[in-house]
Amino acid sequence: MATDMSKYQFNHTMLRVKDPTATIKFYEFLGMKQMNKMDFPDNKFSLYFLAYDNAKSTSPGSHWTDRQGILELTHNHGTENDPNFKVANGNSEPGKGFGHVCVSVDNIQAACKRLEDAGYKFQKRLTDGRMKHIAFALDPDSYWVEIIGQNPADQTEGVKETDVSTYRFNHTMIRVKDKDASLKFYQETLGMTLVRTSDNPSAEFTLYFLGYPDASSPSDPSTSNQAFREGLLELTYNYGTEKDANFKYHDGNAEPQGFGHICISVDDLDKACGRFEAEGVRWKKRLTDGRMKNVAFILDPDGYWIEVIQNEKIKQRWNI
């Protein structure tokens, strides 16, 4: 049997961090919980996997490979003690490519006030600019964390309380050079579905939101509220970049480093990688490369790394 792309999940987004204690505290303040930790003392790094996991979450109690909306934090040991160490957040040159992660909240005014009262900084407050329905908080490494409302902002204006157990890790944004090439790759090669498009001709950019089937959302994505979902990928396309032969976005893995990769979990890792090979994808790491035979990395049209792992609920491989 072939691999079944309807069982694929947008599992996680990886960010490098300076001080995991400070960063985990921030995301736990947003309601996330640590789902898994992997230590590699010989290589001097650790991985922390955080997600929303409670009775009101989309995947309560699920194995970490069998869910969407995970944030992986990569910590290279010792960076927390280096006063000169700093990650690139992806929103300035050099290093522009990755844009932000996004958390959707129940009552956006109350959620933003709670963050501000706790002393966390903002790239954009709700009251800044013309867009009064979104905000951008800054995590301890200055990665942008978009805050969006699950309910219309005008309906939550007077609400003073916010329940972090209702929050969702909604999406991850990356910038793309050629929208047609990227949309074809994520839909045809990775099996995602385009669920929403937001065109902004006056500002000369378009946003495309893609994702895998989500049992927790209504069957018709065009009429459902996508803010309640997890595991969406936002592609930001700025008009005309595809016409510039020298234009290139930063993948986050060359210097300056910050964002590392996104990851999909699949039903059968060997068969999925076999299909990718037949599709002619560009590889960063095949399953057979190196010592780690349980992960592969493919490259999207912009050179962003996409990790591919086995969904352990469907087929056990790692015994983790």
PDB file of C-alpha atoms in Angstrom:
ATOM      1  CA  MET A   1       0.000   0.000   0.000  1.00  0.00           C
ATOM      2  CA  ALA A   2       1.072   3.576  -0.658  1.00  0.00           C
ATOM      3  CA  THR A   3       1.423   6.331   1.894  1.00  0.00           C
ATOM      4  CA  ASP A   4      -1.863   8.068   2.812  1.00  0.00           C
ATOM      5  CA  MET A   5      -1.394  11.847   2.759  1.00  0.00           C
ATOM      6  CA  SER A   6      -4.761  12.387   4.461  1.00  0.00           C
ATOM      7  CA  LYS A   7      -3.089  11.068   7.620  1.00  0.00           C
ATOM      8  CA  TYR A   8      -0.205  13.535   7.507  1.00  0.00           C
ATOM      9  CA  GLN A   9      -0.021  16.185  10.225  1.00  0.00           C
ATOM     10  CA  PHE A  10       1.833  19.497  10.503  1.00  0.00           C
ATOM     11  CA  ASN A  11       3.519  18.354  13.673  1.00  0.00           C
ATOM     12  CA  HIS A  12       5.870  21.112  14.786  1.00  0.00           C
ATOM     13  CA  THR A  13       7.888  24.244  14.188  1.00  0.00           C
ATOM     14  CA  MET A  14      11.456  24.442  15.465  1.00  0.00           C
ATOM     15  CA  LEU A  15      13.063  27.589  16.887  1.00  0.00           C
ATOM     16  CA  ARG A  16      16.536  27.936  18.368  1.00  0.00           C
ATOM     17  CA  VAL A  17      16.560  29.637  21.757  1.00  0.00           C
ATOM     18  CA  LYS A  18      19.199  31.195  23.977  1.00  0.00           C
ATOM     19  CA  ASP A  19      17.795  30.349  27.423  1.00  0.00           C
ATOM     20  CA  PRO A  20      15.253  27.512  27.570  1.00  0.00           C
ATOM     21  CA  THR A  21      14.219  28.386  31.129  1.00  0.00           C
ATOM     22  CA  ALA A  22      13.086  31.866  30.109  1.00  0.00           C
ATOM     23  CA  THR A  23      11.502  30.718  26.860  1.00  0.00           C
ATOM     24  CA  ILE A  24       9.597  27.801  28.379  1.00  0.00           C
ATOM     25  CA  LYS A  25       8.306  30.129  31.096  1.00  0.00           C
ATOM     26  CA  PHE A  26       6.925  32.462  28.415  1.00  0.00           C
ATOM     27  CA  TYR A  27       5.140  29.746  26.442  1.00  0.00           C
ATOM     28  CA  GLU A  28       3.843  28.117  29.617  1.00  0.00           C
ATOM     29  CA  PHE A  29       2.420  31.542  30.509  1.00  0.00           C
ATOM     30  CA  LEU A  30       0.562  31.268  27.210  1.00  0.00           C
ATOM     31  CA  GLY A  31      -0.809  27.917  28.368  1.00  0.00           C
ATOM     32  CA  MET A  32       1.492  25.441  26.649  1.00  0.00           C
ATOM     33  CA  LYS A  33       2.871  22.371  28.382  1.00  0.00           C
ATOM     34  CA  GLN A  34       6.106  20.461  27.863  1.00  0.00           C
ATOM     35  CA  MET A  35       5.199  17.271  25.996  1.00  0.00           C
ATOM     36  CA  ASN A  36       8.657  15.802  25.539  1.00  0.00           C
ATOM     37  CA  LYS A  37      12.337  16.518  26.038  1.00  0.00           C
ATOM     38  CA  MET A  38      15.352  15.000  24.301  1.00  0.00           C
ATOM     39  CA  ASP A  39      18.874  15.499  25.617  1.00  0.00           C
ATOM     40  CA  PHE A  40      21.964  14.963  23.505  1.00  0.00           C
ATOM     41  CA  PRO A  41      24.844  15.548  25.946  1.00  0.00           C
ATOM     42  CA  ASP A  42      27.527  14.294  23.548  1.00  0.00           C
ATOM     43  CA  ASN A  43      26.404  16.859  20.983  1.00  0.00           C
ATOM     44  CA  LYS A  44      25.685  19.472  23.666  1.00  0.00           C
ATOM     45  CA  PHE A  45      22.101  20.328  22.793  1.00  0.00           C
ATOM     46  CA  SER A  46      18.590  19.637  24.077  1.00  0.00           C
ATOM     47  CA  LEU A  47      15.164  19.688  22.430  1.00  0.00           C
ATOM     48  CA  TYR A  48      11.984  20.743  24.217  1.00  0.00           C
ATOM     49  CA  PHE A  49       8.547  20.044  22.726  1.00  0.00           C
ATOM     50  CA  LEU A  50       5.640  22.216  23.913  1.00  0.00           C
ATOM     51  CA  ALA A  51       1.954  22.145  23.001  1.00  0.00           C
ATOM     52  CA  TYR A  52      -1.551  22.792  24.281  1.00  0.00           C
ATOM     53  CA  ASP A  53      -2.653  19.674  26.112  1.00  0.00           C
ATOM     54  CA  ASN A  54      -5.715  19.871  28.315  1.00  0.00           C
ATOM     55  CA  ALA A  55      -9.383  18.901  28.178  1.00  0.00           C
ATOM     56  CA  LYS A  56     -10.223  21.860  25.930  1.00  0.00           C
ATOM     57  CA  SER A  57      -7.335  21.312  23.503  1.00  0.00           C
ATOM     58  CA  THR A  58      -7.653  19.815  20.040  1.00  0.00           C
ATOM     59  CA  SER A  59      -5.517  16.733  20.846  1.00  0.00           C
ATOM     60  CA  PRO A  60      -5.722  16.087  24.602  1.00  0.00           C
ATOM     61  CA  GLY A  61      -3.484  13.233  25.715  1.00  0.00           C
ATOM     62  CA  SER A  62      -2.215  12.403  22.221  1.00  0.00           C
ATOM     63  CA  HIS A  63       1.325  11.164  21.629  1.00  0.00           C
ATOM     64  CA  TRP A  64       3.599  14.008  20.582  1.00  0.00           C
ATOM     65  CA  THR A  65       4.033  12.538  17.078  1.00  0.00           C
ATOM     66  CA  ASP A  66       0.258  12.212  16.663  1.00  0.00           C
ATOM     67  CA  ARG A  67      -0.741  15.843  16.951  1.00  0.00           C
ATOM     68  CA  GLN A  68      -0.447  19.217  15.303  1.00  0.00           C
ATOM     69  CA  GLY A  69       0.588  22.507  16.868  1.00  0.00           C
ATOM     70  CA  ILE A  70       3.847  21.622  18.631  1.00  0.00           C
ATOM     71  CA  LEU A  71       6.627  24.116  19.212  1.00  0.00           C
ATOM     72  CA  GLU A  72      10.126  22.611  19.337  1.00  0.00           C
ATOM     73  CA  LEU A  73      12.745  24.669  21.144  1.00  0.00           C
ATOM     74  CA  THR A  74      16.374  23.817  20.362  1.00  0.00           C
ATOM     75  CA  HIS A  75      18.929  24.834  22.974  1.00  0.00           C
ATOM     76  CA  ASN A  76      22.651  24.590  22.318  1.00  0.00           C
ATOM     77  CA  HIS A  77      24.213  24.199  25.749  1.00  0.00           C
ATOM     78  CA  GLY A  78      25.965  27.266  27.098  1.00  0.00           C
ATOM     79  CA  THR A  79      24.280  29.938  24.987  1.00  0.00           C
ATOM     80  CA  GLU A  80      22.382  31.152  28.057  1.00  0.00           C
ATOM     81  CA  ASN A  81      25.716  32.205  29.579  1.00  0.00           C
ATOM     82  CA  ASP A  82      27.003  34.001  26.481  1.00  0.00           C
ATOM     83  CA  PRO A  83      26.124  37.731  26.660  1.00  0.00           C
ATOM     84  CA  ASN A  84      26.828  38.096  22.933  1.00  0.00           C
ATOM     85  CA  PHE A  85      24.618  35.231  21.757  1.00  0.00           C
ATOM     86  CA  LYS A  86      21.492  36.237  19.899  1.00  0.00           C
ATOM     87  CA  VAL A  87      19.204  34.392  17.502  1.00  0.00           C
ATOM     88  CA  ALA A  88      17.828  35.911  14.296  1.00  0.00           C
ATOM     89  CA  ASN A  89      14.051  36.309  14.515  1.00  0.00           C
ATOM     90  CA  GLY A  90      13.601  36.211  10.730  1.00  0.00           C
ATOM     91  CA  ASN A  91      12.121  39.668  10.307  1.00  0.00           C
ATOM     92  CA  SER A  92      15.170  41.755   9.475  1.00  0.00           C
ATOM     93  CA  GLU A  93      18.157  41.510   7.172  1.00  0.00           C
ATOM     94  CA  PRO A  94      20.290  39.553   7.134  1.00  0.00           C
ATOM     95  CA  GLY A  95      18.202  36.510   7.881  1.00  0.00           C
ATOM     96  CA  LYS A  96      14.729  37.456   6.631  1.00  0.00           C
ATOM     97  CA  GLY A  97      12.508  34.485   5.838  1.00  0.00           C
ATOM     98  CA  PHE A  98      10.590  33.004   8.768  1.00  0.00           C
ATOM     99  CA  GLY A  99       8.061  35.501  10.098  1.00  0.00           C
ATOM    100  CA  HIS A 100       6.210  34.381  13.207  1.00  0.00           C
ATOM    101  CA  VAL A 101       4.246  31.792  15.108  1.00  0.00           C
ATOM    102  CA  CYS A 102       0.643  32.554  16.019  1.00  0.00           C
ATOM    103  CA  VAL A 103      -1.516  31.792  19.046  1.00  0.00           C
ATOM    104  CA  SER A 104      -5.274  32.246  18.898  1.00  0.00           C
ATOM    105  CA  VAL A 105      -7.000  33.313  22.113  1.00  0.00           C
ATOM    106  CA  ASP A 106     -10.527  33.537  23.461  1.00  0.00           C
ATOM    107  CA  ASN A 107     -10.667  37.232  24.392  1.00  0.00           C
ATOM    108  CA  ILE A 108      -7.904  39.143  22.670  1.00  0.00           C
ATOM    109  CA  GLN A 109      -8.011  42.348  24.723  1.00  0.00           C
ATOM    110  CA  ALA A 110      -7.832  40.446  28.016  1.00  0.00           C
ATOM    111  CA  ALA A 111      -5.129  38.105  26.686  1.00  0.00           C
ATOM    112  CA  CYS A 112      -2.939  40.995  25.543  1.00  0.00           C
ATOM    113  CA  LYS A 113      -3.418  42.863  28.825  1.00  0.00           C
ATOM    114  CA  ARG A 114      -2.415  39.753  30.753  1.00  0.00           C
ATOM    115  CA  LEU A 115       0.806  39.510  28.719  1.00  0.00           C
ATOM    116  CA  GLU A 116       1.572  43.200  29.171  1.00  0.00           C
ATOM    117  CA  ASP A 117       0.861  43.071  32.904  1.00  0.00           C
ATOM    118  CA  ALA A 118       3.355  40.195  33.168  1.00  0.00           C
ATOM    119  CA  GLY A 119       6.046  42.436  31.667  1.00  0.00           C
ATOM    120  CA  TYR A 120       6.291  40.876  28.223  1.00  0.00           C
ATOM    121  CA  LYS A 121       7.078  43.141  25.286  1.00  0.00           C
ATOM    122  CA  PHE A 122       5.160  43.704  22.078  1.00  0.00           C
ATOM    123  CA  GLN A 123       6.205  44.300  18.495  1.00  0.00           C
ATOM    124  CA  LYS A 124       2.676  45.594  17.878  1.00  0.00           C
ATOM    125  CA  ARG A 125      -0.026  46.241  20.439  1.00  0.00           C
ATOM    126  CA  LEU A 126      -3.708  46.000  19.582  1.00  0.00           C
ATOM    127  CA  THR A 127      -3.954  49.790  19.607  1.00  0.00           C
ATOM    128  CA  ASP A 128      -1.019  50.276  17.200  1.00  0.00           C
ATOM    129  CA  GLY A 129      -1.634  50.967  13.527  1.00  0.00           C
ATOM    130  CA  ARG A 130      -4.791  50.341  11.568  1.00  0.00           C
ATOM    131  CA  MET A 131      -5.202  46.638  12.328  1.00  0.00           C
ATOM    132  CA  LYS A 132      -6.891  46.681  15.739  1.00  0.00           C
ATOM    133  CA  HIS A 133      -7.761  42.969  15.743  1.00  0.00           C
ATOM    134  CA  ILE A 134      -4.247  41.494  15.922  1.00  0.00           C
ATOM    135  CA  ALA A 135      -1.178  41.992  18.094  1.00  0.00           C
ATOM    136  CA  PHE A 136       2.395  40.724  18.037  1.00  0.00           C
ATOM    137  CA  ALA A 137       4.057  39.821  21.322  1.00  0.00           C
ATOM    138  CA  LEU A 138       7.782  39.134  21.611  1.00  0.00           C
ATOM    139  CA  ASP A 139       9.118  36.004  23.258  1.00  0.00           C
ATOM    140  CA  PRO A 140      12.434  36.133  25.203  1.00  0.00           C
ATOM    141  CA  ASP A 141      14.414  35.708  21.961  1.00  0.00           C
ATOM    142  CA  SER A 142      12.351  38.409  20.198  1.00  0.00           C
ATOM    143  CA  TYR A 143      10.581  35.943  17.934  1.00  0.00           C
ATOM    144  CA  TRP A 144       7.265  37.450  16.901  1.00  0.00           C
ATOM    145  CA  VAL A 145       4.191  35.738  18.356  1.00  0.00           C
ATOM    146  CA  GLU A 146       1.034  36.873  16.626  1.00  0.00           C
ATOM    147  CA  ILE A 147      -2.055  37.017  18.849  1.00  0.00           C
ATOM    148  CA  ILE A 148      -5.412  36.629  17.107  1.00  0.00           C
ATOM    149  CA  GLY A 149      -8.908  36.321  18.495  1.00  0.00           C
ATOM    150  CA  GLN A 150     -11.095  33.266  18.231  1.00  0.00           C
ATOM    151  CA  ASN A 151     -14.015  35.665  18.584  1.00  0.00           C
ATOM    152  CA  PRO A 152     -14.501  39.038  16.848  1.00  0.00           C
ATOM    153  CA  ALA A 153     -12.595  41.794  18.673  1.00  0.00           C
ATOM    154  CA  ASP A 154     -15.659  44.031  18.918  1.00  0.00           C
ATOM    155  CA  GLN A 155     -17.449  41.272  20.834  1.00  0.00           C
ATOM    156  CA  THR A 156     -14.704  40.846  23.441  1.00  0.00           C
ATOM    157  CA  GLU A 157     -13.930  44.525  24.075  1.00  0.00           C
ATOM    158  CA  GLY A 158     -15.313  44.586  27.610  1.00  0.00           C
ATOM    159  CA  VAL A 159     -14.290  41.090  28.675  1.00  0.00           C
ATOM    160  CA  LYS A 160     -11.722  41.108  31.475  1.00  0.00           C
ATOM    161  CA  GLU A 161     -10.932  37.393  31.774  1.00  0.00           C
ATOM    162  CA  THR A 162      -9.020  35.025  29.506  1.00  0.00           C
ATOM    163  CA  ASP A 163      -8.738  31.226  29.728  1.00  0.00           C
ATOM    164  CA  VAL A 164      -5.375  29.931  28.490  1.00  0.00           C
ATOM    165  CA  SER A 165      -6.754  26.392  28.287  1.00  0.00           C
ATOM    166  CA  THR A 166      -8.732  27.513  25.222  1.00  0.00           C
ATOM    167  CA  TYR A 167      -5.695  28.888  23.364  1.00  0.00           C
ATOM    168  CA  ARG A 168      -4.421  27.265  20.160  1.00  0.00           C
ATOM    169  CA  PHE A 169      -1.057  27.215  18.386  1.00  0.00           C
ATOM    170  CA  ASN A 170      -2.769  28.325  15.217  1.00  0.00           C
ATOM    171  CA  HIS A 171      -0.101  28.808  12.544  1.00  0.00           C
ATOM    172  CA  THR A 172       3.470  29.392  11.491  1.00  0.00           C
ATOM    173  CA  MET A 173       4.351  31.999   8.875  1.00  0.00           C
ATOM    174  CA  ILE A 174       7.171  31.818   6.334  1.00  0.00           C
ATOM    175  CA  ARG A 175       7.828  34.135   3.400  1.00  0.00           C
ATOM    176  CA  VAL A 176       8.008  32.604  -0.078  1.00  0.00           C
ATOM    177  CA  LYS A 177       9.540  33.894  -3.300  1.00  0.00           C
ATOM    178  CA  ASP A 178       7.291  32.200  -5.882  1.00  0.00           C
ATOM    179  CA  LYS A 179       3.723  31.622  -4.724  1.00  0.00           C
ATOM    180  CA  ASP A 180       2.885  29.231  -7.544  1.00  0.00           C
ATOM    181  CA  ALA A 181       5.887  26.991  -6.894  1.00  0.00           C
ATOM    182  CA  SER A 182       5.259  26.970  -3.128  1.00  0.00           C
ATOM    183  CA  LEU A 183       1.524  26.360  -3.385  1.00  0.00           C
ATOM    184  CA  LYS A 184       2.124  23.478  -5.789  1.00  0.00           C
ATOM    185  CA  PHE A 185       4.733  21.952  -3.488  1.00  0.00           C
ATOM    186  CA  TYR A 186       2.706  22.156  -0.289  1.00  0.00           C
ATOM    187  CA  GLN A 187      -0.501  20.961  -1.938  1.00  0.00           C
ATOM    188  CA  GLU A 188       0.699  18.352  -4.415  1.00  0.00           C
ATOM    189  CA  THR A 189       3.891  17.087  -2.790  1.00  0.00           C
ATOM    190  CA  LEU A 190       2.947  17.396   0.889  1.00  0.00           C
ATOM    191  CA  GLY A 191      -0.815  16.975   0.522  1.00  0.00           C
ATOM    192  CA  MET A 192      -1.956  20.135   2.303  1.00  0.00           C
ATOM    193  CA  THR A 193      -5.176  21.953   1.431  1.00  0.00           C
ATOM    194  CA  LEU A 194      -5.497  25.695   0.818  1.00  0.00           C
ATOM    195  CA  VAL A 195      -8.025  26.828   3.423  1.00  0.00           C
ATOM    196  CA  ARG A 196      -7.872  30.621   3.132  1.00  0.00           C
ATOM    197  CA  THR A 197      -6.377  33.370   0.977  1.00  0.00           C
ATOM    198  CA  SER A 198      -6.015  37.002   2.026  1.00  0.00           C
ATOM    199  CA  ASP A 199      -5.034  39.351  -0.795  1.00  0.00           C
ATOM    200  CA  ASN A 200      -3.779  42.837   0.018  1.00  0.00           C
ATOM    201  CA  PRO A 201      -3.222  44.578  -3.331  1.00  0.00           C
ATOM    202  CA  SER A 202      -2.713  48.038  -1.854  1.00  0.00           C
ATOM    203  CA  ALA A 203       0.245  46.705   0.158  1.00  0.00           C
ATOM    204  CA  GLU A 204       1.272  44.308  -2.631  1.00  0.00           C
ATOM    205  CA  PHE A 205       1.234  41.036  -0.720  1.00  0.00           C
ATOM    206  CA  THR A 206      -0.942  37.944  -0.395  1.00  0.00           C
ATOM    207  CA  LEU A 207      -1.283  35.456   2.465  1.00  0.00           C
ATOM    208  CA  TYR A 208      -2.073  31.793   1.835  1.00  0.00           C
ATOM    209  CA  PHE A 209      -3.117  29.494   4.695  1.00  0.00           C
ATOM    210  CA  LEU A 210      -2.730  25.751   4.223  1.00  0.00           C
ATOM    211  CA  GLY A 211      -3.284  22.753   6.446  1.00  0.00           C
ATOM    212  CA  TYR A 212      -4.156  19.090   6.751  1.00  0.00           C
ATOM    213  CA  PRO A 213      -7.658  17.763   7.539  1.00  0.00           C
ATOM    214  CA  ASP A 214      -8.714  18.700  11.058  1.00  0.00           C
ATOM    215  CA  ALA A 215     -11.363  16.583  12.751  1.00  0.00           C
ATOM    216  CA  SER A 216     -11.952  19.308  15.339  1.00  0.00           C
ATOM    217  CA  SER A 217     -13.084  21.830  12.692  1.00  0.00           C
ATOM    218  CA  PRO A 218     -16.203  21.905  10.477  1.00  0.00           C
ATOM    219  CA  SER A 219     -15.883  19.971   7.230  1.00  0.00           C
ATOM    220  CA  ASP A 220     -16.215  23.074   5.050  1.00  0.00           C
ATOM    221  CA  PRO A 221     -13.084  25.193   5.668  1.00  0.00           C
ATOM    222  CA  SER A 222     -14.498  28.139   3.705  1.00  0.00           C
ATOM    223  CA  THR A 223     -17.250  28.685   6.288  1.00  0.00           C
ATOM    224  CA  SER A 224     -15.445  27.628   9.460  1.00  0.00           C
ATOM    225  CA  ASN A 225     -13.500  29.830  11.853  1.00  0.00           C
ATOM    226  CA  GLN A 226      -9.886  28.937  11.171  1.00  0.00           C
ATOM    227  CA  ALA A 227      -8.785  30.624  14.414  1.00  0.00           C
ATOM    228  CA  PHE A 228      -9.912  27.543  16.350  1.00  0.00           C
ATOM    229  CA  ARG A 229      -7.554  25.312  14.387  1.00  0.00           C
ATOM    230  CA  GLU A 230      -3.989  24.216  14.996  1.00  0.00           C
ATOM    231  CA  GLY A 231      -1.367  23.215  12.455  1.00  0.00           C
ATOM    232  CA  LEU A 232      -1.825  25.842   9.764  1.00  0.00           C
ATOM    233  CA  LEU A 233       0.999  27.094   7.569  1.00  0.00           C
ATOM    234  CA  GLU A 234       0.886  30.709   6.387  1.00  0.00           C
ATOM    235  CA  LEU A 235       2.798  31.552   3.224  1.00  0.00           C
ATOM    236  CA  THR A 236       3.449  35.272   2.736  1.00  0.00           C
ATOM    237  CA  TYR A 237       4.059  36.325  -0.864  1.00  0.00           C
ATOM    238  CA  ASN A 238       5.288  39.818  -1.705  1.00  0.00           C
ATOM    239  CA  TYR A 239       4.422  40.796  -5.254  1.00  0.00           C
ATOM    240  CA  GLY A 240       7.167  40.465  -7.843  1.00  0.00           C
ATOM    241  CA  THR A 241       9.818  38.573  -5.884  1.00  0.00           C
ATOM    242  CA  GLU A 242       9.593  35.635  -8.279  1.00  0.00           C
ATOM    243  CA  LYS A 243      10.783  37.891 -11.118  1.00  0.00           C
ATOM    244  CA  ASP A 244      14.072  38.730  -9.391  1.00  0.00           C
ATOM    245  CA  ALA A 245      16.645  36.070 -10.239  1.00  0.00           C
ATOM    246  CA  ASN A 246      18.854  37.149  -7.341  1.00  0.00           C
ATOM    247  CA  PHE A 247      16.128  37.283  -4.705  1.00  0.00           C
ATOM    248  CA  LYS A 248      16.327  34.680  -1.941  1.00  0.00           C
ATOM    249  CA  TYR A 249      14.849  34.198   1.511  1.00  0.00           C
ATOM    250  CA  HIS A 250      16.980  32.989   4.416  1.00  0.00           C
ATOM    251  CA  ASP A 251      16.248  29.426   5.551  1.00  0.00           C
ATOM    252  CA  GLY A 252      17.240  30.068   9.172  1.00  0.00           C
ATOM    253  CA  ASN A 253      19.978  27.424   9.194  1.00  0.00           C
ATOM    254  CA  ALA A 254      22.810  29.411   7.664  1.00  0.00           C
ATOM    255  CA  GLU A 255      24.155  32.300   9.713  1.00  0.00           C
ATOM    256  CA  PRO A 256      22.480  34.168  11.299  1.00  0.00           C
ATOM    257  CA  GLN A 257      20.533  31.247  12.743  1.00  0.00           C
ATOM    258  CA  GLY A 258      17.118  31.233  14.383  1.00  0.00           C
ATOM    259  CA  PHE A 259      14.189  29.332  12.889  1.00  0.00           C
ATOM    260  CA  GLY A 260      15.201  25.800  11.995  1.00  0.00           C
ATOM    261  CA  HIS A 261      12.449  23.856  10.272  1.00  0.00           C
ATOM    262  CA  ILE A 262       8.848  22.763  10.149  1.00  0.00           C
ATOM    263  CA  CYS A 263       7.953  19.087  10.549  1.00  0.00           C
ATOM    264  CA  ILE A 264       5.276  16.748   9.265  1.00  0.00           C
ATOM    265  CA  SER A 265       4.448  13.374  10.780  1.00  0.00           C
ATOM    266  CA  VAL A 266       3.369  10.676   8.347  1.00  0.00           C
ATOM    267  CA  ASP A 267       1.593   7.340   8.380  1.00  0.00           C
ATOM    268  CA  ASP A 268       4.542   5.327   7.027  1.00  0.00           C
ATOM    269  CA  LEU A 269       7.928   7.013   7.009  1.00  0.00           C
ATOM    270  CA  ASP A 270       9.592   4.651   4.533  1.00  0.00           C
ATOM    271  CA  LYS A 271       6.746   4.815   2.035  1.00  0.00           C
ATOM    272  CA  ALA A 272       6.375   8.577   2.390  1.00  0.00           C
ATOM    273  CA  CYS A 273      10.079   9.059   1.708  1.00  0.00           C
ATOM    274  CA  GLY A 274       9.827   6.687  -1.226  1.00  0.00           C
ATOM    275  CA  ARG A 275       7.053   8.839  -2.654  1.00  0.00           C
ATOM    276  CA  PHE A 276       9.079  12.012  -2.106  1.00  0.00           C
ATOM    277  CA  GLU A 277      11.982  10.397  -3.953  1.00  0.00           C
ATOM    278  CA  ALA A 278       9.683   9.538  -6.851  1.00  0.00           C
ATOM    279  CA  GLU A 279       8.370  13.119  -6.834  1.00  0.00           C
ATOM    280  CA  GLY A 280      11.921  14.375  -7.300  1.00  0.00           C
ATOM    281  CA  VAL A 281      12.121  16.457  -4.115  1.00  0.00           C
ATOM    282  CA  ARG A 282      15.354  18.047  -3.002  1.00  0.00           C
ATOM    283  CA  TRP A 283      16.789  16.331   0.062  1.00  0.00           C
ATOM    284  CA  LYS A 284      18.672  17.797   2.974  1.00  0.00           C
ATOM    285  CA  LYS A 285      18.899  14.364   4.606  1.00  0.00           C
ATOM    286  CA  ARG A 286      17.577  11.054   3.368  1.00  0.00           C
ATOM    287  CA  LEU A 287      16.554   8.377   5.866  1.00  0.00           C
ATOM    288  CA  THR A 288      19.694   6.444   4.987  1.00  0.00           C
ATOM    289  CA  ASP A 289      22.034   9.398   5.587  1.00  0.00           C
ATOM    290  CA  GLY A 290      24.008   9.681   8.813  1.00  0.00           C
ATOM    291  CA  ARG A 291      23.322   7.916  12.090  1.00  0.00           C
ATOM    292  CA  MET A 292      19.722   9.066  12.606  1.00  0.00           C
ATOM    293  CA  LYS A 293      17.676   6.625  10.523  1.00  0.00           C
ATOM    294  CA  ASN A 294      14.329   7.743  11.937  1.00  0.00           C
ATOM    295  CA  VAL A 295      14.144  11.238  10.454  1.00  0.00           C
ATOM    296  CA  ALA A 296      14.470  12.755   7.000  1.00  0.00           C
ATOM    297  CA  PHE A 297      14.634  16.362   5.817  1.00  0.00           C
ATOM    298  CA  ILE A 298      13.367  17.615   2.477  1.00  0.00           C
ATOM    299  CA  LEU A 299      13.613  21.142   1.066  1.00  0.00           C
ATOM    300  CA  ASP A 300      10.751  23.309  -0.143  1.00  0.00           C
ATOM    301  CA  PRO A 301      11.151  25.638  -3.169  1.00  0.00           C
ATOM    302  CA  ASP A 302      12.713  28.347  -0.967  1.00  0.00           C
ATOM    303  CA  GLY A 303      15.128  25.948   0.709  1.00  0.00           C
ATOM    304  CA  TYR A 304      13.268  25.814   4.026  1.00  0.00           C
ATOM    305  CA  TRP A 305      13.912  22.521   5.814  1.00  0.00           C
ATOM    306  CA  ILE A 306      10.955  20.168   6.357  1.00  0.00           C
ATOM    307  CA  GLU A 307      11.534  17.337   8.786  1.00  0.00           C
ATOM    308  CA  VAL A 308       9.603  14.113   8.164  1.00  0.00           C
ATOM    309  CA  ILE A 309       8.924  11.769  11.081  1.00  0.00           C
ATOM    310  CA  GLN A 310       6.827   8.698  11.796  1.00  0.00           C
ATOM    311  CA  ASN A 311       3.459   9.090  13.511  1.00  0.00           C
ATOM    312  CA  GLU A 312       4.058   6.587  16.304  1.00  0.00           C
ATOM    313  CA  LYS A 313       0.356   5.996  16.925  1.00  0.00           C
ATOM    314  CA  ILE A 314      -0.081   4.655  13.408  1.00  0.00           C
ATOM    315  CA  LYS A 315       3.130   2.676  13.182  1.00  0.00           C
ATOM    316  CA  GLN A 316       5.710   2.306  15.938  1.00  0.00           C
ATOM    317  CA  ARG A 317       9.278   3.025  14.920  1.00  0.00           C
ATOM    318  CA  TRP A 318      11.126   4.899  17.641  1.00  0.00           C
ATOM    319  CA  ASN A 319       9.664   3.311  20.792  1.00  0.00           C
ATOM    320  CA  ILE A 320       9.242   6.812  22.243  1.00  0.00           C
TER     321      ILE A 320
END
